[in-house]
PDB file of C-alpha atoms in Angstrom:
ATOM      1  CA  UNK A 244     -32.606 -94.562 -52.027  1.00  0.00           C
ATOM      2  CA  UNK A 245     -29.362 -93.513 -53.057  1.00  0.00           C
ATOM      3  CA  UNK A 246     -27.488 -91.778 -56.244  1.00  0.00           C
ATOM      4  CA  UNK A 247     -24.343 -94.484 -56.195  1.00  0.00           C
ATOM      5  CA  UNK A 248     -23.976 -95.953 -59.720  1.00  0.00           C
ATOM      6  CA  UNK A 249     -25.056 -99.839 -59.915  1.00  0.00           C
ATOM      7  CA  UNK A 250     -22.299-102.393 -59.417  1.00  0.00           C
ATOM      8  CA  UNK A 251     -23.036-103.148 -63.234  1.00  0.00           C
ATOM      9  CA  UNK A 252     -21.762 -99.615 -64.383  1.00  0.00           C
ATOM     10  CA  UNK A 253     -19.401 -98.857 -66.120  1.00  0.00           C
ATOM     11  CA  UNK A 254     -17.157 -97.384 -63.219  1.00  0.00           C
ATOM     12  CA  UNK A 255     -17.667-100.304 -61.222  1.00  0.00           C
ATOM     13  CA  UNK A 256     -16.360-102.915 -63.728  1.00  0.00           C
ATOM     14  CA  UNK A 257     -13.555-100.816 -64.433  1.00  0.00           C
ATOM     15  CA  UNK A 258     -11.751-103.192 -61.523  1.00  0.00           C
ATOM     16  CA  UNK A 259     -11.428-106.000 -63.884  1.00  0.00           C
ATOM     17  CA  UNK A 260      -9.388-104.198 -65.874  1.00  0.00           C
ATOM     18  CA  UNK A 261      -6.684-104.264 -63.244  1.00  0.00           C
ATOM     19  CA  UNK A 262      -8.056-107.284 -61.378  1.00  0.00           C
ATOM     20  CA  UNK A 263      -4.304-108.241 -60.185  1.00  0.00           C
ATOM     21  CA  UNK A 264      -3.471-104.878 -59.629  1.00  0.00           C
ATOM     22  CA  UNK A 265      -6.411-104.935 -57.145  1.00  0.00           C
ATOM     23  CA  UNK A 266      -6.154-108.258 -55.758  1.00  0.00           C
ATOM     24  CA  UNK A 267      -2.251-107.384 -55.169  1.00  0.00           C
ATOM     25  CA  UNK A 268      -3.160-104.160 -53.888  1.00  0.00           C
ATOM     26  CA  UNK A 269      -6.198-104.135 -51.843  1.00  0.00           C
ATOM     27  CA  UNK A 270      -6.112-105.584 -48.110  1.00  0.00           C
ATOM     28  CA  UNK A 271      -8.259-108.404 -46.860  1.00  0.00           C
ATOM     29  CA  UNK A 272     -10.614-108.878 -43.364  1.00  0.00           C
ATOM     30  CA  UNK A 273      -9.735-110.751 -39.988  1.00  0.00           C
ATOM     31  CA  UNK A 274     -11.074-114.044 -39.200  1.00  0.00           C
ATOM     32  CA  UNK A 275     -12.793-112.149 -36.250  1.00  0.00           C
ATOM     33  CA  UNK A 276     -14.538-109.363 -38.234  1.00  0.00           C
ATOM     34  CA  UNK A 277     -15.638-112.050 -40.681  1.00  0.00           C
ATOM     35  CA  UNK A 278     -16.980-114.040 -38.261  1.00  0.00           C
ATOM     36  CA  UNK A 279     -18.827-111.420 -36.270  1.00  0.00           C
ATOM     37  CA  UNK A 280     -19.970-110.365 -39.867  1.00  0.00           C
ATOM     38  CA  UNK A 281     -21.531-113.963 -40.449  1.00  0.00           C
ATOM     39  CA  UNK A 282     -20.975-116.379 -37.843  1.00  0.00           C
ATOM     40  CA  UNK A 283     -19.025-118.752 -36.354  1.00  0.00           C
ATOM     41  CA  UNK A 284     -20.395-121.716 -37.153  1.00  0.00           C
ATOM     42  CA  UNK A 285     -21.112-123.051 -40.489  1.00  0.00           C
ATOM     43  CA  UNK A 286     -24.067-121.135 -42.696  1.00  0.00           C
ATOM     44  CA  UNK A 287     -25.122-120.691 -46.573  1.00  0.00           C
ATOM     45  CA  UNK A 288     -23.500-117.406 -47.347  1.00  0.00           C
ATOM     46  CA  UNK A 289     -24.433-115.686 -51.036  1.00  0.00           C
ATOM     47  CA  UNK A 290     -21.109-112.967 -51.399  1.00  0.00           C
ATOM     48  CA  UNK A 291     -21.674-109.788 -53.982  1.00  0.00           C
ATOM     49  CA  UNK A 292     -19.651-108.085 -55.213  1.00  0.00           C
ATOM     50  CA  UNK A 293     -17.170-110.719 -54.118  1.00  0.00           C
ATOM     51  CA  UNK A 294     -14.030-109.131 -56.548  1.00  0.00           C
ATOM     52  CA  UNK A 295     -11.146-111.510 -56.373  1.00  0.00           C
ATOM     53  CA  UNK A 296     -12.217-112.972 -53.126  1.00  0.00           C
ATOM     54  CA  UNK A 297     -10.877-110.911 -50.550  1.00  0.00           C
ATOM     55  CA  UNK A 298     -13.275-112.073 -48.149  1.00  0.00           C
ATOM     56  CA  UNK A 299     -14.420-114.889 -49.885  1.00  0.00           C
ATOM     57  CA  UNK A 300     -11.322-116.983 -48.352  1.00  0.00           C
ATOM     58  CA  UNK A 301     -12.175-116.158 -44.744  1.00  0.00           C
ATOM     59  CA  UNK A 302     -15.584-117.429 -45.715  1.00  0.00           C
ATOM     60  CA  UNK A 303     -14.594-120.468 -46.998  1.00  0.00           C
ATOM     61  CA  UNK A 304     -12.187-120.911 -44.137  1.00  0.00           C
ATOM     62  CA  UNK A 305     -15.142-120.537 -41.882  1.00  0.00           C
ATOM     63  CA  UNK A 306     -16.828-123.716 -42.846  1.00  0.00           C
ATOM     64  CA  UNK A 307     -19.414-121.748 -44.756  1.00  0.00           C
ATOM     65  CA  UNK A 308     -21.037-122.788 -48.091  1.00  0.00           C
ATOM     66  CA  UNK A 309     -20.415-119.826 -50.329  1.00  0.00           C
ATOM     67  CA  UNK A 310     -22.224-118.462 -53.222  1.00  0.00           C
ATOM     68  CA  UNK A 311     -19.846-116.025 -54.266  1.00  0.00           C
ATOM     69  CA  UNK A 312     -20.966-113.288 -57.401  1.00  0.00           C
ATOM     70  CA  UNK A 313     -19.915-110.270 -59.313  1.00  0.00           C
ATOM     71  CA  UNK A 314     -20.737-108.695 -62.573  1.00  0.00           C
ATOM     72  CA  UNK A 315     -17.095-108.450 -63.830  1.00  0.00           C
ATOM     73  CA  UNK A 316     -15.912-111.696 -65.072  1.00  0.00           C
ATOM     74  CA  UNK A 317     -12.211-110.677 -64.800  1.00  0.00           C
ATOM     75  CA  UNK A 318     -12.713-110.324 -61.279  1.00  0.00           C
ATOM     76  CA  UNK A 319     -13.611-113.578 -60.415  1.00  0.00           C
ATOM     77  CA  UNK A 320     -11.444-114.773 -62.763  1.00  0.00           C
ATOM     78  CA  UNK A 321      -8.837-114.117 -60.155  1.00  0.00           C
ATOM     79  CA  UNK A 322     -11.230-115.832 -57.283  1.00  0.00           C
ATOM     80  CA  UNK A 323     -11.679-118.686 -59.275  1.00  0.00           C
ATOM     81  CA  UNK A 324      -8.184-119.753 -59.559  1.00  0.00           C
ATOM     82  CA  UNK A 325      -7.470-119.362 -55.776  1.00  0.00           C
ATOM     83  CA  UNK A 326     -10.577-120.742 -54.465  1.00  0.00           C
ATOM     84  CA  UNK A 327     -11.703-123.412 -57.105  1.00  0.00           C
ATOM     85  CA  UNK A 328     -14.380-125.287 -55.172  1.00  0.00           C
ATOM     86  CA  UNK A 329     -16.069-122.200 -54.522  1.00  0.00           C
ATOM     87  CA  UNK A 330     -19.605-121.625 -56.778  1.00  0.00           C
ATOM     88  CA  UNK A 331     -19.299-118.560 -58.610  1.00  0.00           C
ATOM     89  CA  UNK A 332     -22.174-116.112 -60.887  1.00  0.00           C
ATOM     90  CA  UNK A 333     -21.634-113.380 -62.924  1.00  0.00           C
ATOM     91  CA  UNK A 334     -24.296-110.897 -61.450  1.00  0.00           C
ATOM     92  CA  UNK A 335     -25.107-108.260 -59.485  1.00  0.00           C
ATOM     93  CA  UNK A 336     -26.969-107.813 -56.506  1.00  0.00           C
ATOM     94  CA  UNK A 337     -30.070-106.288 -58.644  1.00  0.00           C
ATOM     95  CA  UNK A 338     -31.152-109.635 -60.264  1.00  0.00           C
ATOM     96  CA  UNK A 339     -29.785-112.547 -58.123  1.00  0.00           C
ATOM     97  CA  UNK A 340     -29.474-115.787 -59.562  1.00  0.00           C
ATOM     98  CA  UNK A 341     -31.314-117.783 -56.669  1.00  0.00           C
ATOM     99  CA  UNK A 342     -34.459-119.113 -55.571  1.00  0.00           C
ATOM    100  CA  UNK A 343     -36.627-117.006 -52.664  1.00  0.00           C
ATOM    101  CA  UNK A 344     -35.105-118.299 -49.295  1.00  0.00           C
ATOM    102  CA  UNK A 345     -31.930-119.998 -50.312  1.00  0.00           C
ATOM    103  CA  UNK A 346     -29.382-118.209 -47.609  1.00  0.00           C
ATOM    104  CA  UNK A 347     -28.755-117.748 -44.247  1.00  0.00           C
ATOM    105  CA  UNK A 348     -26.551-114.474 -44.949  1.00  0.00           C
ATOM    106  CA  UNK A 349     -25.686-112.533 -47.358  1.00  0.00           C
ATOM    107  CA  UNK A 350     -22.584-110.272 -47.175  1.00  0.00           C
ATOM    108  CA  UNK A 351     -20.951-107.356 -49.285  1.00  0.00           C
ATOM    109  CA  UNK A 352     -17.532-106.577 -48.650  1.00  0.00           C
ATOM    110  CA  UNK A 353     -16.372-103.609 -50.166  1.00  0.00           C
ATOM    111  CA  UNK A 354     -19.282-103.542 -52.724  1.00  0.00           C
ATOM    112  CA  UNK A 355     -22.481-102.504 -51.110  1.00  0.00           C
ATOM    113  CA  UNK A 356     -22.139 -98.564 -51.922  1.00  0.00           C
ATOM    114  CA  UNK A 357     -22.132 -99.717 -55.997  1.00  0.00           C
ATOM    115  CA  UNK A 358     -25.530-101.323 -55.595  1.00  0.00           C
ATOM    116  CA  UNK A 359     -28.784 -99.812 -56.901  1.00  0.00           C
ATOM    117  CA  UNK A 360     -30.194 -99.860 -53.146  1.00  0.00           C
ATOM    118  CA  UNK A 361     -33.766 -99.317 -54.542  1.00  0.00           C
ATOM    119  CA  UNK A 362     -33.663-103.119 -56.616  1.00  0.00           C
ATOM    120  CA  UNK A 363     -30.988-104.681 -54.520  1.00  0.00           C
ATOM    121  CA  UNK A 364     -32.228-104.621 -51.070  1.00  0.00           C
ATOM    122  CA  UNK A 365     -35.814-106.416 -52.252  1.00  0.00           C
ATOM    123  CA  UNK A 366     -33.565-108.908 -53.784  1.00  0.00           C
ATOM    124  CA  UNK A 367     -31.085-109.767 -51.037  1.00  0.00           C
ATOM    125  CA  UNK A 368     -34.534-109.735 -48.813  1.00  0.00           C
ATOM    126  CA  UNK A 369     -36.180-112.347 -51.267  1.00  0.00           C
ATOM    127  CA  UNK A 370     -33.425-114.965 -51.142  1.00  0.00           C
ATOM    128  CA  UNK A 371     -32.734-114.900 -47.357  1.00  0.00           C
ATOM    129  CA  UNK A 372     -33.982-117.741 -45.172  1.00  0.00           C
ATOM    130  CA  UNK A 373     -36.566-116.419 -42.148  1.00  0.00           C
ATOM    131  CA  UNK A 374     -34.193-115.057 -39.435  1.00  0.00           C
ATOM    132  CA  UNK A 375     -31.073-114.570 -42.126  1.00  0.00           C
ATOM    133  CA  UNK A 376     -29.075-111.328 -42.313  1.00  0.00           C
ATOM    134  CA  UNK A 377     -27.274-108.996 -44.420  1.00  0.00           C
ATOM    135  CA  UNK A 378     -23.683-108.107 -43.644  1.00  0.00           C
ATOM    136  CA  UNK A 379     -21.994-105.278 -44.710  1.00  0.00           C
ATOM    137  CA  UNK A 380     -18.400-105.032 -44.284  1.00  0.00           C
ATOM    138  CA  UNK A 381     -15.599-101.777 -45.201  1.00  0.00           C
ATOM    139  CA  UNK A 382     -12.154-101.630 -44.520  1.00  0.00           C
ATOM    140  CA  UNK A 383     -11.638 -98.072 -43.749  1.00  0.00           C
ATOM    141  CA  UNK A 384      -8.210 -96.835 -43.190  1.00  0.00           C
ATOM    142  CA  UNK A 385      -7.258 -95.078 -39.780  1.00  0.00           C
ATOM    143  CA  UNK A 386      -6.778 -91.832 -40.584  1.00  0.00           C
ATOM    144  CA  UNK A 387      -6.024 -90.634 -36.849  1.00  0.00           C
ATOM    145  CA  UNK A 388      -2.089 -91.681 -37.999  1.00  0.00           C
ATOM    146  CA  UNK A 389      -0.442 -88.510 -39.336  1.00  0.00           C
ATOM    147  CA  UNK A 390       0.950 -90.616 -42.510  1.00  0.00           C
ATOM    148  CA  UNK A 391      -2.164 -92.191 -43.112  1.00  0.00           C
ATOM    149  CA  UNK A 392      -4.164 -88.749 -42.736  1.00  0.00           C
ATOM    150  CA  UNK A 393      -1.344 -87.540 -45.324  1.00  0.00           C
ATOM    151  CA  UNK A 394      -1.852 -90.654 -47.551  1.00  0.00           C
ATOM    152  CA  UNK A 395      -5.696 -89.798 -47.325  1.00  0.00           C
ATOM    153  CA  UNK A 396      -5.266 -86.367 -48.786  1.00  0.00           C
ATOM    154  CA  UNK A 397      -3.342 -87.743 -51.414  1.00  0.00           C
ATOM    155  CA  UNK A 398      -5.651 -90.321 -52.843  1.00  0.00           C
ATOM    156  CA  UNK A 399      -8.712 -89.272 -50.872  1.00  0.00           C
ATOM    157  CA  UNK A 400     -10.932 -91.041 -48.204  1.00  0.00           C
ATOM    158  CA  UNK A 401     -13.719 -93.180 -49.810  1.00  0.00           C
ATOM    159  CA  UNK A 402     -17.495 -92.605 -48.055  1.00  0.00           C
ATOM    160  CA  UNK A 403     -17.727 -93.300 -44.993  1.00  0.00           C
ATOM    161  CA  UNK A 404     -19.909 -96.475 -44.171  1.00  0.00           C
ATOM    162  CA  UNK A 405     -22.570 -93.813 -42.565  1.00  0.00           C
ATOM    163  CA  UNK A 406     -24.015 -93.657 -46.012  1.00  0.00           C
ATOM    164  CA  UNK A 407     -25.129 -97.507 -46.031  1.00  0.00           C
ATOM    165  CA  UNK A 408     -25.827 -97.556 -42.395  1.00  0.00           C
ATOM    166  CA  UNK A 409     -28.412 -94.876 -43.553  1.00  0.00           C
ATOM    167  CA  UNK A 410     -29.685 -96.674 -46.462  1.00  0.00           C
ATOM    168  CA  UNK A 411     -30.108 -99.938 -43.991  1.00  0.00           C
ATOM    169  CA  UNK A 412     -31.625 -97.405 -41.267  1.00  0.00           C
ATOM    170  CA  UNK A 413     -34.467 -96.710 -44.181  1.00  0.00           C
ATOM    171  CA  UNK A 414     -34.995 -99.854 -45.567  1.00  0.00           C
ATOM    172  CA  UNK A 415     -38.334-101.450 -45.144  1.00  0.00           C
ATOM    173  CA  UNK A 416     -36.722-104.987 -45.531  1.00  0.00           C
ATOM    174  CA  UNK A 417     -34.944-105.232 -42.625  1.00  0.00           C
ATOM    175  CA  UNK A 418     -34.557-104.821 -39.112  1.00  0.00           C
ATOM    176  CA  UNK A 419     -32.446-101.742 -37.363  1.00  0.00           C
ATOM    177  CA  UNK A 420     -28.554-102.564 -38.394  1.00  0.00           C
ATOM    178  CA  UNK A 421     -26.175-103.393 -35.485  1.00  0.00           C
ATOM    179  CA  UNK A 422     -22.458-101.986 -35.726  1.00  0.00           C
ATOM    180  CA  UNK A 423     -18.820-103.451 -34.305  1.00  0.00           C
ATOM    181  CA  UNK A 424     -15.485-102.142 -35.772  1.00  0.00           C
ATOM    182  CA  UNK A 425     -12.091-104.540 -35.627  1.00  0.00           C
ATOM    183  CA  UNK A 426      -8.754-103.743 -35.970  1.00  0.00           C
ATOM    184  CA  UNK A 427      -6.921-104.585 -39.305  1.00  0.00           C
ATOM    185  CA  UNK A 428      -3.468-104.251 -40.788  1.00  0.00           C
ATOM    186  CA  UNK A 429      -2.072-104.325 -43.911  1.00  0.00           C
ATOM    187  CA  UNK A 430       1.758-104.494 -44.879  1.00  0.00           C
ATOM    188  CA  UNK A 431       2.267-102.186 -47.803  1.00  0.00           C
ATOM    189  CA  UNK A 432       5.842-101.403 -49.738  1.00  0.00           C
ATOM    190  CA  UNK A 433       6.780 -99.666 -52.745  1.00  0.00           C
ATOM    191  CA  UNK A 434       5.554-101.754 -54.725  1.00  0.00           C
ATOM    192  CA  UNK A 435       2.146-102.867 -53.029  1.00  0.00           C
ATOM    193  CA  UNK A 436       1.027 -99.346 -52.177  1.00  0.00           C
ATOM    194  CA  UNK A 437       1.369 -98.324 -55.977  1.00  0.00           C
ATOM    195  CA  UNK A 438      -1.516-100.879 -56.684  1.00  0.00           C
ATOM    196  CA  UNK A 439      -3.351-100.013 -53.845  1.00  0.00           C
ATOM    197  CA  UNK A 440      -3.361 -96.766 -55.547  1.00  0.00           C
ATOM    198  CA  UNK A 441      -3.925 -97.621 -58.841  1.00  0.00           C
ATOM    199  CA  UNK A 442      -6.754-100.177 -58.323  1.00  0.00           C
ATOM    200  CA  UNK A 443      -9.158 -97.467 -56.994  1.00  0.00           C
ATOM    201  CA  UNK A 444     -12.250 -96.553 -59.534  1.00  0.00           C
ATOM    202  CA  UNK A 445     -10.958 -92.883 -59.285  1.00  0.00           C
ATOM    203  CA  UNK A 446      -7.481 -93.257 -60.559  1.00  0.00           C
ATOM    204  CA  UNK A 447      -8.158 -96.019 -62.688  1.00  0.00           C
ATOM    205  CA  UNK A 448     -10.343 -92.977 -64.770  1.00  0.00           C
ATOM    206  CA  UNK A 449      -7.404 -91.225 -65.033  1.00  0.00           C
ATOM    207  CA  UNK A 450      -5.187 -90.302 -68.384  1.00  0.00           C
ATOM    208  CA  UNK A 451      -1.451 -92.444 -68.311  1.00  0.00           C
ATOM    209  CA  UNK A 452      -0.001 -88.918 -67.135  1.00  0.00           C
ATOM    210  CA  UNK A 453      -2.145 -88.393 -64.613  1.00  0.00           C
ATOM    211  CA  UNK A 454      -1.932 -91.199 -63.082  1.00  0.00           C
ATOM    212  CA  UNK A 455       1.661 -91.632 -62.772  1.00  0.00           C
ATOM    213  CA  UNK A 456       1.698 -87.985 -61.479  1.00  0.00           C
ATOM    214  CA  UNK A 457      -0.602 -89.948 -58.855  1.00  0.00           C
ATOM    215  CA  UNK A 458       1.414 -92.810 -58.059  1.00  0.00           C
ATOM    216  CA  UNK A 459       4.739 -90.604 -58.065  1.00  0.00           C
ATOM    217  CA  UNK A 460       3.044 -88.361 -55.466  1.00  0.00           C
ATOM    218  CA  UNK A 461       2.185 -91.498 -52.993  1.00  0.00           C
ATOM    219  CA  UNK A 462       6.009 -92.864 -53.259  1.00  0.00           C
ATOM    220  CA  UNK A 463       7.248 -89.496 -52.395  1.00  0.00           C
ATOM    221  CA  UNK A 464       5.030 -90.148 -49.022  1.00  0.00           C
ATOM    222  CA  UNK A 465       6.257 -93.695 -48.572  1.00  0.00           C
ATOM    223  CA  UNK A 466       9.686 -93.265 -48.915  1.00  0.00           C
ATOM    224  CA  UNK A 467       9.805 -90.449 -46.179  1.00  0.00           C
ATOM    225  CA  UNK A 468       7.949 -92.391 -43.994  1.00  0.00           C
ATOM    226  CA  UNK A 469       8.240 -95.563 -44.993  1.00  0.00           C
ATOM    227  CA  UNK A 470      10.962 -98.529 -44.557  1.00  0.00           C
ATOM    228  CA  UNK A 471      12.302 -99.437 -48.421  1.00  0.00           C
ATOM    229  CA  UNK A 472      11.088-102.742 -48.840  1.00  0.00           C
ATOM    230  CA  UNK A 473      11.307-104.290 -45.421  1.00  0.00           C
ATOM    231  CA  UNK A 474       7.356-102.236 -46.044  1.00  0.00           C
ATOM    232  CA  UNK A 475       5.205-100.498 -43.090  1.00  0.00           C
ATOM    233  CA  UNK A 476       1.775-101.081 -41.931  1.00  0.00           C
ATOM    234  CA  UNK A 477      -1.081 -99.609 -42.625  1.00  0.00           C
ATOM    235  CA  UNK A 478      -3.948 -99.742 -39.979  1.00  0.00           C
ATOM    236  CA  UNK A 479      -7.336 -99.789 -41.001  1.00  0.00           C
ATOM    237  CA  UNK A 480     -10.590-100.062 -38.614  1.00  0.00           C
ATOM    238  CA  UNK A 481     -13.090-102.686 -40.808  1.00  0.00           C
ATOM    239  CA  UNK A 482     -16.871-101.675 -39.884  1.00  0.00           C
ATOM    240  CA  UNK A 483     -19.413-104.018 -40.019  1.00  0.00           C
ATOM    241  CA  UNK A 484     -23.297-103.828 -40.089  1.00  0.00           C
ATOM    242  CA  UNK A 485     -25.573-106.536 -39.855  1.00  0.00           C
ATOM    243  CA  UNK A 486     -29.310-106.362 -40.681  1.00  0.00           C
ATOM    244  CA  UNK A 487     -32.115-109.295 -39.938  1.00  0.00           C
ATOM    245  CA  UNK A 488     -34.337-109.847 -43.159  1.00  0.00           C
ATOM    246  CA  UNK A 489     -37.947-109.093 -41.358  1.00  0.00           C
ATOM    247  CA  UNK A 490     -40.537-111.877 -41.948  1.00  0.00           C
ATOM    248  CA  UNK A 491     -42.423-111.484 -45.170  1.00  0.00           C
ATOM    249  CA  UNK A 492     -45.239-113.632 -46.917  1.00  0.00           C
ATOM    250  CA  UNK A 493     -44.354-116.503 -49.188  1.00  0.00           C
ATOM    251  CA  UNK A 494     -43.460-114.784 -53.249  1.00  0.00           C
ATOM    252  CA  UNK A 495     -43.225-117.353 -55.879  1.00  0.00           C
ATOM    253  CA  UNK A 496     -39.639-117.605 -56.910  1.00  0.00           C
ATOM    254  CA  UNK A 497     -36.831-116.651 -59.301  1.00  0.00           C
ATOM    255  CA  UNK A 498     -35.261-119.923 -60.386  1.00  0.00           C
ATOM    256  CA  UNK A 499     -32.245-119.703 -62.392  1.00  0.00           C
ATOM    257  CA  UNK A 500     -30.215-122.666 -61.530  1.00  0.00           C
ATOM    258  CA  UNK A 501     -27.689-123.180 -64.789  1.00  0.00           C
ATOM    259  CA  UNK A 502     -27.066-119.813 -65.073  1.00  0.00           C
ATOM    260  CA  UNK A 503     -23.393-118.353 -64.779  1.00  0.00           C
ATOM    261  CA  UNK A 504     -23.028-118.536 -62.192  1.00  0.00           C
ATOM    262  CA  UNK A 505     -28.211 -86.285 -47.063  1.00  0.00           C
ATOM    263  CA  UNK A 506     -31.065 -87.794 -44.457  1.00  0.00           C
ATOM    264  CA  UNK A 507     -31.436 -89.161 -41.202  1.00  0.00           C
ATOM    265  CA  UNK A 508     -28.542 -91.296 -40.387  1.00  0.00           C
ATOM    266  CA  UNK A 509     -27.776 -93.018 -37.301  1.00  0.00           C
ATOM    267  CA  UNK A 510     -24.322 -91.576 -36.512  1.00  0.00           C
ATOM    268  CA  UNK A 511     -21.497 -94.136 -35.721  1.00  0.00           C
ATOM    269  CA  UNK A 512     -19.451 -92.721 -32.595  1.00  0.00           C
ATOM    270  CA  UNK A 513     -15.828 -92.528 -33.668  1.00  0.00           C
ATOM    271  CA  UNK A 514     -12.880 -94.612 -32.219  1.00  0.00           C
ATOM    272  CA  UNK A 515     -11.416 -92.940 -29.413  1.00  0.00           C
ATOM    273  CA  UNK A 516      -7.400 -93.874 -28.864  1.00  0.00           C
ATOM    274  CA  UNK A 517      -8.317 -95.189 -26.095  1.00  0.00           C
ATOM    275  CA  UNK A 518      -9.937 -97.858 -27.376  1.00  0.00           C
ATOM    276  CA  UNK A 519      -8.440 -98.395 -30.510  1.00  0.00           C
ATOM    277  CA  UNK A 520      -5.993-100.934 -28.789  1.00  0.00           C
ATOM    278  CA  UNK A 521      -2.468 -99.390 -30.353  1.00  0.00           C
ATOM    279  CA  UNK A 522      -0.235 -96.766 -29.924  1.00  0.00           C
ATOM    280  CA  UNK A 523      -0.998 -93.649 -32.544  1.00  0.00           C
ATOM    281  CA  UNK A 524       2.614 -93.081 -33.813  1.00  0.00           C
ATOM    282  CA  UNK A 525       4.229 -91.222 -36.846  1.00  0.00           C
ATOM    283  CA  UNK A 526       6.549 -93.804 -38.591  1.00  0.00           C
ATOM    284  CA  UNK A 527       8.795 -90.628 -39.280  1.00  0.00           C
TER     285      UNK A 527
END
């Protein structure tokens, strides 16, 4: 169902070698988007690919009972000592640690293009409750902003979130996906642009000279259009999709309480500026 490497690979789990870098670095989700994502009120919530708990806080501040996993123990590392009430596993979304049923929803912030779709999405179907979802949720930076189309170039724009619409669109689990988009912002500076740089899979890979070439070439584009260190924001547009789990016959379960825890697509219509709620300017 798709060619993205597994969560568990190897470029994947690279994060947790910089696991501050990207918690630092990356930006997080608003309480609306989150909410839209899951719900309002109070629900068992499974996270993968949960990282250093971006999202997981906005969860949590929710009122939701979170499950939150990843397969890179450095990772939630981090989540664990900001959010210590919060159960955690060391998995992936191909083999979850949970009985059939156990969840109203279960999201994937900034993950769900590392999953194997193929053994993931039987998975995530198995341990929702009847009439749970699956979120998806991807903070995609607004590129319609001259800097940020220049800062794009630079370190390149990740997949669009068509890809997993299609793979939802296709999969035999779940209902048709719904869509909403939400404003975001994110105050970057010198210093907190670097490691939003340097905490992506792609320049992580990099040799030490290479990557500083990197990161030399993205504070040559902050500081002529940036503000020093009184910092600028940088807008992103978070997408979310939400799938039901379709009905399905009673499968015995997978019980592992103790355990450490180029097709058809459906084409998302782009933001027009005259929805998008802010004035397009060039911080020049």
């Amino acid at each position: 169902m798709t060619d993205r490497p597994s969560r568990s690979g190897s470029a994947a789990r690279s994060f947790g070698s910089v696991a501050d870098v990207y918690d630092r670095g990356r930006p997080s989700y608003t309480r609306d988007a989150v909410a839209w994502a899951t719900s309002a009120e109070p629900l068992t919530v499974l996270e993968l690919g949960a990282g250093t708990g971006k999202l997981t806080g906005q969860l949590v501040g929710l009122g939701h009972d979170v499950h939150a996993t990843d397969p890179d123990v450095a990772m939630l590392d981090v989540l664990r000592a900001r959010l210590p009430e919060v159960r955690t596993s060391v998995t992936g979304a191909e083999d979850i640690p949970a009985p059939d049923r156990s969840y109203d929803v279960v999201v994937a912030a900034q993950a769900f293009h590392w999953f194997d779709h193929e053994r993931a999405l039987p998975e995530i179907a198995r341990v929702l409750k009847p009439g749970g979802h699956l979120a998806v949720v991807f903070n995609a930076r607004d590129e319609r902003i001259p800097w940020v189309k220049k800062l794009g170039r630079i370190i390149a724009t990740p997949p669009s979130e068509q890809n997993s619409l299609a793979v939802l669109v296709a999969a035999t689990q779940f209902d048709q996906p719904t869509v909403e988009s939400f404003k975001n912002w994110q105050t970057v500076d010198r210093h907190s642009i670097q490691d939003l740089v340097a905490s992506r899979s792609d320049v992580i890979g990099l040799d030490e000279e290479a990557r500083a070439a990197k990161l030399a070439e993205v504070l040559a584009l902050y500081d002529d259009y940036g503000r020093g260190m009184d910092g600028m924001q940088l807008p992103y547009l978070t997408r979310c999709l939400r799938a039901q789990v379709l009905d399905r016959p009673e499968t015995p379960g997978l019980d592992l309480e103790g355990q450490d825890q180029g097709e058809d697509t459906v084409p998302i219509p782009p933001p027009t500026d005259d929805d998008s709620g802010m004035l397009l300017i060039d911080f020049r």
